[in-house]
Short mmCIF file of N, CA and C in Angstrom, two decimals:
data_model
loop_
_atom_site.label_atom_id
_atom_site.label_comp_id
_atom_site.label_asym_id
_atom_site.label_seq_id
_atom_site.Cartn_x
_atom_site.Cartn_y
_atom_site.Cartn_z
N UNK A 1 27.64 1.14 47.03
CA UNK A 1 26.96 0.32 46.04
C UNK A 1 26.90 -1.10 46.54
N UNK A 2 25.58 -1.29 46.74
CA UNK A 2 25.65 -3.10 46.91
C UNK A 2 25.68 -3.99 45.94
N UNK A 3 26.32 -5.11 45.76
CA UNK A 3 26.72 -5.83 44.61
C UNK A 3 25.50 -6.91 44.53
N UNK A 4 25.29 -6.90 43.61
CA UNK A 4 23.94 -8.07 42.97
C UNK A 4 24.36 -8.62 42.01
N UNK A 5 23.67 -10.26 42.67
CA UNK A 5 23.90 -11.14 41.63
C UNK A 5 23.78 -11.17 39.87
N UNK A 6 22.72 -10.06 39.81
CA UNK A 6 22.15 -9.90 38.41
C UNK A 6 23.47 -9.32 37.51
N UNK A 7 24.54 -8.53 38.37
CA UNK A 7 25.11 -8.20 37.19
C UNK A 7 26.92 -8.53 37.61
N UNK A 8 26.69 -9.81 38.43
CA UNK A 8 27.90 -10.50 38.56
C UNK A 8 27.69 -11.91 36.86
N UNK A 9 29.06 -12.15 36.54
CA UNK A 9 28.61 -13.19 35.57
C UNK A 9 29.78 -14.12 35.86
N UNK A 10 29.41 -15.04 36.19
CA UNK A 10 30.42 -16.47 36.31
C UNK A 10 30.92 -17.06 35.20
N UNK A 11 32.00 -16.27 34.87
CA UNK A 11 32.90 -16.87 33.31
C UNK A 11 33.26 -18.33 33.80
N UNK A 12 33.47 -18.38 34.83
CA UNK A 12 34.60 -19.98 34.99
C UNK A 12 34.24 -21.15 34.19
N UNK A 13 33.03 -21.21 34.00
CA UNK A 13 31.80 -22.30 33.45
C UNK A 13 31.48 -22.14 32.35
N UNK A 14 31.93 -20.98 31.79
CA UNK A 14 31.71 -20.97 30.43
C UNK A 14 32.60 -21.44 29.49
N UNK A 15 32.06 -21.89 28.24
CA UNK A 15 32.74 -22.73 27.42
C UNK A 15 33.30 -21.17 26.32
N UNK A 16 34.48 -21.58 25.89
CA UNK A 16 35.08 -20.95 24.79
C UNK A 16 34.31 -19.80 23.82
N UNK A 17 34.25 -18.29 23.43
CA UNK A 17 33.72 -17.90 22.24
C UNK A 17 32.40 -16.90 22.79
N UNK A 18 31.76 -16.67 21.96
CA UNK A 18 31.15 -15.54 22.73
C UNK A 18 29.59 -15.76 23.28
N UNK A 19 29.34 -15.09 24.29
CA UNK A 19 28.01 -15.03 25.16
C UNK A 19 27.15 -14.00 25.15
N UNK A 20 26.27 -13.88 25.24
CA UNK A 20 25.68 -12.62 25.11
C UNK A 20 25.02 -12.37 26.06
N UNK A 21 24.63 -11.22 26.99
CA UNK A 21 23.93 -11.06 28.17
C UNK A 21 23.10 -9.59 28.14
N UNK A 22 21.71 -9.50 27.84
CA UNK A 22 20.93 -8.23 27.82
C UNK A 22 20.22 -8.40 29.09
N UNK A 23 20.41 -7.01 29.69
CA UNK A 23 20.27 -6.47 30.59
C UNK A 23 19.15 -4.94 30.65
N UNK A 24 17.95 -5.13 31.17
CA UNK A 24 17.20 -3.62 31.37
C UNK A 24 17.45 -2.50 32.68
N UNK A 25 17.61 -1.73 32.50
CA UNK A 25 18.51 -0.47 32.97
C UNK A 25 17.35 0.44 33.67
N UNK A 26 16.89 0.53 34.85
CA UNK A 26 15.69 1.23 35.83
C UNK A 26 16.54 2.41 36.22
N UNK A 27 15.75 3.19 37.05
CA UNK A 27 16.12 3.72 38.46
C UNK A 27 16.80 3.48 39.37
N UNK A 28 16.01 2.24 39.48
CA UNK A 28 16.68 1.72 41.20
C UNK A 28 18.04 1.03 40.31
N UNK A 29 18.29 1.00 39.61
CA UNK A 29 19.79 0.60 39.47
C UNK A 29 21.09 1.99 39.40
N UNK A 30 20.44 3.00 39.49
CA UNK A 30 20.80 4.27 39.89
C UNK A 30 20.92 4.72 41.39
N UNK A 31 19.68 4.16 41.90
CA UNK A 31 19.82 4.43 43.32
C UNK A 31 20.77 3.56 44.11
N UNK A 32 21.35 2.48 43.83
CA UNK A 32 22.15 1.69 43.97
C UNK A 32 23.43 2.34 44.42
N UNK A 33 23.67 3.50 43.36
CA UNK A 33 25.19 4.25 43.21
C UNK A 33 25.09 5.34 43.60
N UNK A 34 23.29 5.81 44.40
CA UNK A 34 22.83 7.41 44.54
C UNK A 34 23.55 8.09 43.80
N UNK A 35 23.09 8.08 42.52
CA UNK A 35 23.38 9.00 41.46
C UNK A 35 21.96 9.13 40.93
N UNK A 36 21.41 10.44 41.39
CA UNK A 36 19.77 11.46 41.67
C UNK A 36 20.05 12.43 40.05
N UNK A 37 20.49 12.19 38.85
CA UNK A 37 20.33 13.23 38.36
C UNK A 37 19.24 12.85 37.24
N UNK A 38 18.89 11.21 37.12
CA UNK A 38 17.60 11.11 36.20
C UNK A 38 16.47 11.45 36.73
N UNK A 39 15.40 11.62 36.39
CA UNK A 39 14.29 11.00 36.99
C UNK A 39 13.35 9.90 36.85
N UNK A 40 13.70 9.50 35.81
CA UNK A 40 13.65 7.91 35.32
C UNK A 40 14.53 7.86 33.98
N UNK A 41 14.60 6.26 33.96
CA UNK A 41 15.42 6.05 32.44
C UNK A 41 14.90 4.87 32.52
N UNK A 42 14.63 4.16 31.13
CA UNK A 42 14.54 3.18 30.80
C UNK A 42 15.52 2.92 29.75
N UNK A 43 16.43 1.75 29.69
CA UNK A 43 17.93 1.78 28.92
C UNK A 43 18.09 0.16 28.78
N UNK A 44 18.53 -0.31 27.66
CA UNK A 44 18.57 -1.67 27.27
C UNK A 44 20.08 -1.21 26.91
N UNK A 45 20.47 -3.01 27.59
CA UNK A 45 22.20 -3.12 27.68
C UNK A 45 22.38 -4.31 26.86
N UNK A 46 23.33 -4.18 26.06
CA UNK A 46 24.02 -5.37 25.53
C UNK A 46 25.10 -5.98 26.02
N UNK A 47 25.56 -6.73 26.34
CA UNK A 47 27.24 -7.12 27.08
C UNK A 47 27.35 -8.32 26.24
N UNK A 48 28.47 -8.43 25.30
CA UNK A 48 28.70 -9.46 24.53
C UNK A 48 30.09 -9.98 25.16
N UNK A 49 30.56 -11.11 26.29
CA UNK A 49 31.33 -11.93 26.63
C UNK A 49 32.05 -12.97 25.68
N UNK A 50 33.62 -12.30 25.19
CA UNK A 50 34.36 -13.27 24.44
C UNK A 50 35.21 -13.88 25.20
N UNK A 51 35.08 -15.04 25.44
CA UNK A 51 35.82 -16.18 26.02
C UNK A 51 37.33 -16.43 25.66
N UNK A 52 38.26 -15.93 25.57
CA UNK A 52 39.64 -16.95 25.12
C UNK A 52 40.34 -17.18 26.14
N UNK A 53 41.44 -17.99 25.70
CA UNK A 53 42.10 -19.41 26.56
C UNK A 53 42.67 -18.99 27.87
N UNK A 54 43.21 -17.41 27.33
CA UNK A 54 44.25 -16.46 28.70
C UNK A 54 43.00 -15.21 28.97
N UNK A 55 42.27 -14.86 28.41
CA UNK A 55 41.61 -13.21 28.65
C UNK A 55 40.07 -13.52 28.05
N UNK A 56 39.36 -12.60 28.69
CA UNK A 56 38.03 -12.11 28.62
C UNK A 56 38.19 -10.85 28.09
N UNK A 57 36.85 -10.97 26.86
CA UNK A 57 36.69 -9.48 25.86
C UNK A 57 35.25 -9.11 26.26
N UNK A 58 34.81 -8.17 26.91
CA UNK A 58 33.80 -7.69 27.07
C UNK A 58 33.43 -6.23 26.28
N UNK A 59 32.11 -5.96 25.58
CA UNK A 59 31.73 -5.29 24.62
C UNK A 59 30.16 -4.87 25.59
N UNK A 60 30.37 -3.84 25.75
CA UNK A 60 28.91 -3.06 25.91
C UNK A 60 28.51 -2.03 25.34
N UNK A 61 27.33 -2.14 25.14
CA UNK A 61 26.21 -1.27 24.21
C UNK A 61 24.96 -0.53 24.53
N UNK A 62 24.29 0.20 24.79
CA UNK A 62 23.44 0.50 25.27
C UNK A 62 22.67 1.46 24.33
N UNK A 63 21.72 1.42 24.57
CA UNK A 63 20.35 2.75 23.90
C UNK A 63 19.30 2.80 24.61
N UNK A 64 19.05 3.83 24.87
CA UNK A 64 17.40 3.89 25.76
C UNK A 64 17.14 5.44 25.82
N UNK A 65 16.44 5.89 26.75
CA UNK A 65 16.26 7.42 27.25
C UNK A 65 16.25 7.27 28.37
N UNK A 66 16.92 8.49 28.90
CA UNK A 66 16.78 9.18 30.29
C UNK A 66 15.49 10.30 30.23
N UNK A 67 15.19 9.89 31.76
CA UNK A 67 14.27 11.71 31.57
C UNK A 67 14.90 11.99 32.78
N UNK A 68 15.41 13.73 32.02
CA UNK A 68 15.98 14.98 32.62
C UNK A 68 15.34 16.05 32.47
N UNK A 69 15.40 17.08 33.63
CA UNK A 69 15.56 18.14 32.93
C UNK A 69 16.32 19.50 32.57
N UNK A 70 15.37 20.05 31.51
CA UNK A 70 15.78 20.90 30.58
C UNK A 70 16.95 22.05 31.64
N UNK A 71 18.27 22.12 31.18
CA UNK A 71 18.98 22.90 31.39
C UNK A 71 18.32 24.64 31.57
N UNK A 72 17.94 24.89 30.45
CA UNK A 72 17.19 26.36 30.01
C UNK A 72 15.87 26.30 30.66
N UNK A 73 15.12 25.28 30.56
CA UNK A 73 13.61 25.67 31.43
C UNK A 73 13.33 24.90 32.53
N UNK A 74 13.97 24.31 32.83
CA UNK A 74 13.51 22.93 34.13
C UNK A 74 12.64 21.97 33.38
N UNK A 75 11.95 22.34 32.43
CA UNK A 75 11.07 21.28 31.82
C UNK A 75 11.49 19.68 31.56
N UNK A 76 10.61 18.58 32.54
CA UNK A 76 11.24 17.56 32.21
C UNK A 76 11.11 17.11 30.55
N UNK A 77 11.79 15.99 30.22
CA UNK A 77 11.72 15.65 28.86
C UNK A 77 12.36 14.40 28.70
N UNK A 78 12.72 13.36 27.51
CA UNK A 78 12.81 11.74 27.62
C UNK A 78 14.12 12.45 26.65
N UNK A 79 15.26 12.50 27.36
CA UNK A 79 16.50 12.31 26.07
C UNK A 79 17.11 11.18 25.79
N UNK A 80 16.68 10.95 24.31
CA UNK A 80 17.95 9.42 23.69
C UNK A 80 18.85 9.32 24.26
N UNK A 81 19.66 8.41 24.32
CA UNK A 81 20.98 8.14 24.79
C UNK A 81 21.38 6.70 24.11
N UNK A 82 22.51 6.86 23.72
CA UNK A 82 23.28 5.70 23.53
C UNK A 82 24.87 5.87 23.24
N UNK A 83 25.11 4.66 23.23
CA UNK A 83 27.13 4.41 23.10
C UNK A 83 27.54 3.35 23.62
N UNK A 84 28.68 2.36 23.28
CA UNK A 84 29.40 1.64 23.38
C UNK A 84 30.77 2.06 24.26
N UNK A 85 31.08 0.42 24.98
CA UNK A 85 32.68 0.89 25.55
C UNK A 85 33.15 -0.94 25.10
N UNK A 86 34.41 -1.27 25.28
CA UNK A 86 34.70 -2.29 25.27
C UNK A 86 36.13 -2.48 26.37
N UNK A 87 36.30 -3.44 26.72
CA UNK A 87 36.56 -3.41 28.27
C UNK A 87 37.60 -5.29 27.68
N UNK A 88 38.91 -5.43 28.04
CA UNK A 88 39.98 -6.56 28.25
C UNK A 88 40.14 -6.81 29.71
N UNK A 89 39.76 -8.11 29.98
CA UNK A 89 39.90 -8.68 31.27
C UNK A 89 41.07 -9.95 31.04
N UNK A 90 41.90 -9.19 32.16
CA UNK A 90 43.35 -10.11 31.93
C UNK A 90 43.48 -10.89 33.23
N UNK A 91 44.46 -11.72 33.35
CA UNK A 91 44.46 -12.06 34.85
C UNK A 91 45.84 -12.22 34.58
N UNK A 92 46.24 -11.84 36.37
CA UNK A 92 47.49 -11.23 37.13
C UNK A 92 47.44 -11.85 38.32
N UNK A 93 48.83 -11.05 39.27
CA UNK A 93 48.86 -11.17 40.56
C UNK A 93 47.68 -10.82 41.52
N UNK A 94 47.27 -9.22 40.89
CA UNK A 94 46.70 -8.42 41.78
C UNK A 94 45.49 -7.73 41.26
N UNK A 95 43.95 -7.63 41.89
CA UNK A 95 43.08 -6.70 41.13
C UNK A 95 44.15 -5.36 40.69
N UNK A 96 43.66 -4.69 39.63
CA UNK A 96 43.73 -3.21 39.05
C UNK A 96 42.80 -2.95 37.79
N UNK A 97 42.15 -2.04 38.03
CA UNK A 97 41.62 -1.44 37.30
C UNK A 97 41.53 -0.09 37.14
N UNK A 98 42.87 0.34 37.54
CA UNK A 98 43.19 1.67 36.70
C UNK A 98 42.76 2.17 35.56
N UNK A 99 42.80 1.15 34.26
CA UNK A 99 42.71 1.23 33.29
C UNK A 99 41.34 1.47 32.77
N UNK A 100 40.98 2.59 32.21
CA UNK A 100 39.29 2.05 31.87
C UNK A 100 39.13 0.96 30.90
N UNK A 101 40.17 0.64 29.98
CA UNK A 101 39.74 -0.14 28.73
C UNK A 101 40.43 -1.87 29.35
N UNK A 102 40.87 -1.60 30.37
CA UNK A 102 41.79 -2.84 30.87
C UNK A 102 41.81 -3.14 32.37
N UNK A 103 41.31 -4.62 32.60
CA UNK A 103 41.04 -4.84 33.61
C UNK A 103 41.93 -6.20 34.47
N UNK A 104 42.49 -6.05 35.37
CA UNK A 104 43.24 -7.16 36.23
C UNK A 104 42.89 -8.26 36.96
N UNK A 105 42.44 -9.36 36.74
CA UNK A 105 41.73 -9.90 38.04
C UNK A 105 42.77 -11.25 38.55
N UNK A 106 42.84 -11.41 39.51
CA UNK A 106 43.72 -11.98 40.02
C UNK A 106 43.42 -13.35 40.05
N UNK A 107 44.53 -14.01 39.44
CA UNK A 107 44.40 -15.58 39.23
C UNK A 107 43.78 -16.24 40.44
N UNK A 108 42.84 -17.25 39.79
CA UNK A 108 41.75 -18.12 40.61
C UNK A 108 40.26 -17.37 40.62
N UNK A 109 40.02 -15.87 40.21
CA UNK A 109 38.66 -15.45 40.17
C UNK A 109 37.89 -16.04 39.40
N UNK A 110 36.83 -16.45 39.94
CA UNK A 110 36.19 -16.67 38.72
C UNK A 110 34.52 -16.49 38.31
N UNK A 111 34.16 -14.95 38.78
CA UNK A 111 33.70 -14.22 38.21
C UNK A 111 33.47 -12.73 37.95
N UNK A 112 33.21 -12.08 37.29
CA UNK A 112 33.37 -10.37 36.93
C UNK A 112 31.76 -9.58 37.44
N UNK A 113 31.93 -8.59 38.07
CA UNK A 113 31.26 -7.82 38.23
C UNK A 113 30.77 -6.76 37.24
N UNK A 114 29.95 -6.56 36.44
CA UNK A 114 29.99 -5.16 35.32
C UNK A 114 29.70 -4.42 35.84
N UNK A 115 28.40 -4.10 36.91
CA UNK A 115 27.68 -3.38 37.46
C UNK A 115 28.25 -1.84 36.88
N UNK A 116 29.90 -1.75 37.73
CA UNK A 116 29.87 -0.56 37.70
C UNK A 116 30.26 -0.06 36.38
N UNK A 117 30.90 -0.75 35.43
CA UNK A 117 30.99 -0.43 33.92
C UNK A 117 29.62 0.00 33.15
N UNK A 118 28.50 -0.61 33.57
CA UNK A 118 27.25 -0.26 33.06
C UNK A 118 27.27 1.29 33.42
N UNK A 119 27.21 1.43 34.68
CA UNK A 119 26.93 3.09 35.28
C UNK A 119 27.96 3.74 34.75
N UNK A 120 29.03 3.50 34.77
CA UNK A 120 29.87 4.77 34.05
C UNK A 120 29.99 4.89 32.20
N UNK A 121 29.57 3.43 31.94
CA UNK A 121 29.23 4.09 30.63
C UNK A 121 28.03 4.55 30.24
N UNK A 122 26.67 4.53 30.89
CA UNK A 122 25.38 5.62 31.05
C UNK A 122 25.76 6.80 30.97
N UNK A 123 26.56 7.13 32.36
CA UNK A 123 26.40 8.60 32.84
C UNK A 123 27.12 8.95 31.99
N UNK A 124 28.25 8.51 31.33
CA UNK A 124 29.38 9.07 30.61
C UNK A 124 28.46 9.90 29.02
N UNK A 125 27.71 8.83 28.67
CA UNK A 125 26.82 8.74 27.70
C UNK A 125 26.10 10.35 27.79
N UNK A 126 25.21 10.86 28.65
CA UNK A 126 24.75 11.85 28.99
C UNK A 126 25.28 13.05 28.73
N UNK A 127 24.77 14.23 27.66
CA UNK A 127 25.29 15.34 27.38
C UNK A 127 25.45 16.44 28.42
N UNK A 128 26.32 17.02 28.40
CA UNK A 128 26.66 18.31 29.65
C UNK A 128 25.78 18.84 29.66
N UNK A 129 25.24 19.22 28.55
CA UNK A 129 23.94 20.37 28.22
C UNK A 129 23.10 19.45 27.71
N UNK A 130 21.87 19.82 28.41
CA UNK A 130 20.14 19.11 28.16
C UNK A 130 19.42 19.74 27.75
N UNK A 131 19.27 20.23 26.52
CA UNK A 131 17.72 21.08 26.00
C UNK A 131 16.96 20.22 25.35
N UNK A 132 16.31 20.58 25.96
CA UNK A 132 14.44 20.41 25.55
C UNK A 132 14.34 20.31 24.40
N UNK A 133 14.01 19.05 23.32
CA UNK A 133 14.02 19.69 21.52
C UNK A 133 12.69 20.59 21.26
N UNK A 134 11.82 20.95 22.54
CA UNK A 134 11.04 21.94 22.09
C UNK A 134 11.43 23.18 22.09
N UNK A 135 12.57 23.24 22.92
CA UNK A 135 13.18 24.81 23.02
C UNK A 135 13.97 24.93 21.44
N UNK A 136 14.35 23.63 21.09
CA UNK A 136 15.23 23.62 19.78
C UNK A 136 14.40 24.38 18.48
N UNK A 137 13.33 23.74 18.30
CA UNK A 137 12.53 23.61 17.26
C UNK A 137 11.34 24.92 17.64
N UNK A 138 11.44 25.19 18.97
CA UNK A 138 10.46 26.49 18.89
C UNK A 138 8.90 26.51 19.42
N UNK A 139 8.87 25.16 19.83
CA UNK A 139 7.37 24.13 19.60
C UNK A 139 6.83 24.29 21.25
N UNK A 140 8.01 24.39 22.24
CA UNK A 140 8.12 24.88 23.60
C UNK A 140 7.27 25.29 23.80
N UNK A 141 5.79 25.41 24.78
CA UNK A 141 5.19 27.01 25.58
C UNK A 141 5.34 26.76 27.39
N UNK A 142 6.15 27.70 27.68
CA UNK A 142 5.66 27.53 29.02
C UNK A 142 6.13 28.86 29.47
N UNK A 143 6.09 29.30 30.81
CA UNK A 143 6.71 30.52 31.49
C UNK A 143 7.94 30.97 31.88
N UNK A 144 8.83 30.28 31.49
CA UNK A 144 10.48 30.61 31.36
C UNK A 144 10.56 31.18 30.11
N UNK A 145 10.35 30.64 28.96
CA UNK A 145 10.74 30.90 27.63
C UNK A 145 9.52 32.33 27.39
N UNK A 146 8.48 32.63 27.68
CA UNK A 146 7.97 33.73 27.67
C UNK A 146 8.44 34.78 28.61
N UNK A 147 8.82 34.54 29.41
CA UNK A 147 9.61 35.57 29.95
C UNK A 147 10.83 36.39 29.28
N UNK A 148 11.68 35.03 29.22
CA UNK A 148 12.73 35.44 28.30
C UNK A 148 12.83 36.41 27.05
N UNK A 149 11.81 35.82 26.46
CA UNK A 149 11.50 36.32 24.89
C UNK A 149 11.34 38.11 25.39
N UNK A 150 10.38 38.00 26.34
CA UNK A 150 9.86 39.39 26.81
C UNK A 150 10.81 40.31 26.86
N UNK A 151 11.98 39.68 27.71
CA UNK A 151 12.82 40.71 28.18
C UNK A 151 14.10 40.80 27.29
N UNK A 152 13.93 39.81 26.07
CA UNK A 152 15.13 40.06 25.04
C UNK A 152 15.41 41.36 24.77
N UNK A 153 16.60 42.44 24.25
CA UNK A 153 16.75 43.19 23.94
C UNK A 153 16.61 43.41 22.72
N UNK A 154 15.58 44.51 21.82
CA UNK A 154 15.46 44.35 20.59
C UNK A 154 16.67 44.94 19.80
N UNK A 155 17.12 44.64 18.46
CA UNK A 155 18.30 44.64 18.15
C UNK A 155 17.51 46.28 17.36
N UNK A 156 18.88 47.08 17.80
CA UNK A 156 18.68 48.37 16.99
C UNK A 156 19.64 48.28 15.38
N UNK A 157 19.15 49.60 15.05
CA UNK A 157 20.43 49.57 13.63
C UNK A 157 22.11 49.86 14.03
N UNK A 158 22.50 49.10 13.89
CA UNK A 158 23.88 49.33 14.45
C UNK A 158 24.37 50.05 13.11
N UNK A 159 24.14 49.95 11.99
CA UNK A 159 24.75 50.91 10.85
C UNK A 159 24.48 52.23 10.75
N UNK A 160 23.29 52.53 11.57
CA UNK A 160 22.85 54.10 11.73
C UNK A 160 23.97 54.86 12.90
N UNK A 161 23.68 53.95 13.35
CA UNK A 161 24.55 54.40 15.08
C UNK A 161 26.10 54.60 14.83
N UNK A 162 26.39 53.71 13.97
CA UNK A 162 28.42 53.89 13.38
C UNK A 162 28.28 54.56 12.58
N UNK A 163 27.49 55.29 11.87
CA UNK A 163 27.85 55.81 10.39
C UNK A 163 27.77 57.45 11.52
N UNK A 164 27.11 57.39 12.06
CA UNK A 164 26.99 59.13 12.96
C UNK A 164 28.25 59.44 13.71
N UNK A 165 28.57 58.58 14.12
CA UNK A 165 30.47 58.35 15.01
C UNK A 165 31.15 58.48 14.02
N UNK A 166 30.97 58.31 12.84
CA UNK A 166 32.80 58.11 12.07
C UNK A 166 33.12 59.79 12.12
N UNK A 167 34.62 59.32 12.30
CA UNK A 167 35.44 60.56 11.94
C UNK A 167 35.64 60.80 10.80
N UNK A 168 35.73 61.98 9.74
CA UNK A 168 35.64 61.89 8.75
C UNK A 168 37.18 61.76 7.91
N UNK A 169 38.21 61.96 8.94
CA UNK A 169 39.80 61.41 8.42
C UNK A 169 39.87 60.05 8.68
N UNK A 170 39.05 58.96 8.73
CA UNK A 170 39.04 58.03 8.10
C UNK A 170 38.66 57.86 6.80
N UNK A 171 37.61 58.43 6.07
CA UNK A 171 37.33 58.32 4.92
C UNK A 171 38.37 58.16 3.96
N UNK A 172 39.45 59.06 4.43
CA UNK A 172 40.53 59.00 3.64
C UNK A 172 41.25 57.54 3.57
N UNK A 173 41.45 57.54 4.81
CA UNK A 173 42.46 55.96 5.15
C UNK A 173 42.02 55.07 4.28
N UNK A 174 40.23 55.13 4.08
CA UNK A 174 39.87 53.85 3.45
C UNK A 174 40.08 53.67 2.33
N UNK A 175 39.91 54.99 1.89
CA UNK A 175 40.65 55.31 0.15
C UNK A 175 41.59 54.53 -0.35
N UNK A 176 42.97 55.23 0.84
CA UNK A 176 44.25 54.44 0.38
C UNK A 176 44.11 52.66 -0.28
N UNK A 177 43.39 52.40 1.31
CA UNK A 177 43.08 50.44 0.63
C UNK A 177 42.60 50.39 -0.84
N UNK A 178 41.38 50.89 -1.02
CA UNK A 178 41.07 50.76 -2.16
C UNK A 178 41.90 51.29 -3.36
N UNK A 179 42.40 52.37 -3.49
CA UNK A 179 42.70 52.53 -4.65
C UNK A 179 44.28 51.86 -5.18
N UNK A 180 44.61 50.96 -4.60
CA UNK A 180 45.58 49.84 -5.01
C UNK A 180 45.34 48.91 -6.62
#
């Protein structure tokens, strides 16, 4: 990942209390991290910067769509996305950022990178499973889902088929329950 100025922010200069910084969310800010699983997104970022005397409070927000596609048909499609993370920047001896919610930066820095907090709270954002809301709603036509349908198995009477199997010394057993 190459680091750009756009989403470095120079706290040192900032005065006390909070800042606000919106940010628009492409592709190529994907290709950055070669992470190939959108095929476009357009995504608006919020980053709200709280200033106090010892620590930095950073708040991000996001909403936009990705286009993916469909798990079940390949069909591309624009899925919503959104969610929040919020992120404590402390200063120490030593970088660490072990922490996802807590961050270390070592006395005398004086400025923060988000970049990669943006990308992991995107991708994080993104459901395991991607269907199509036309596959949802039924509204779908294409040649996966007609196939499928084709080769569904039609449901027989399963009450015809068990009632010809029973043994008839169950009848009894069932008795017992009932007549309690």
């Amino acid at each position: 990942m190459k680091v750009t100025n756009e989403f470095l922010i120079p706290f040192i200069g900032l005065k006390l209390g909070k800042h606000q910084f919106d940010y628009q969310i492409n592709k190529t800010f994907f290709d950055r991290f070669e992470y190939h699983e959108f095929e476009n997104c357009d995504i608006k970022v919020e980053v709200v910067l709280d200033k106090k005397s010892t620590m930095l409070e950073l708040s991000f927000k996001h909403k936009g769509t990705v286009n993916v596609p469909c798990d079940l048909t390949s069909e591309l499609f624009d899925l919503p996305i959104k969610g929040k993370i919020k992120v404590v920047v402390q200063f120490g001896d030593e970088f660490n950022d072990e922490n996802e919610e807590l961050l270390i930066l070592p006395h005398g820095e004086h400025q923060i990178d988000i970049a990669q907090y943006i990308y992991e709270m995107i991708a994080l954002s993104v459901p395991f499973k991607r269907v199509h809301p036309g596959v949802k709603d039924g509204t779908l036509q294409n040649e996966t889902l007609e196939k499928l349908n084709a080769l569904t198995i039609k449901e027989q009477k399963k009450e015809s088929i068990k009632e010809e199997n029973i043994d008839p010394r169950w009848d009894k057993l069932k008795q017992l329950l009932t007549d309690k």
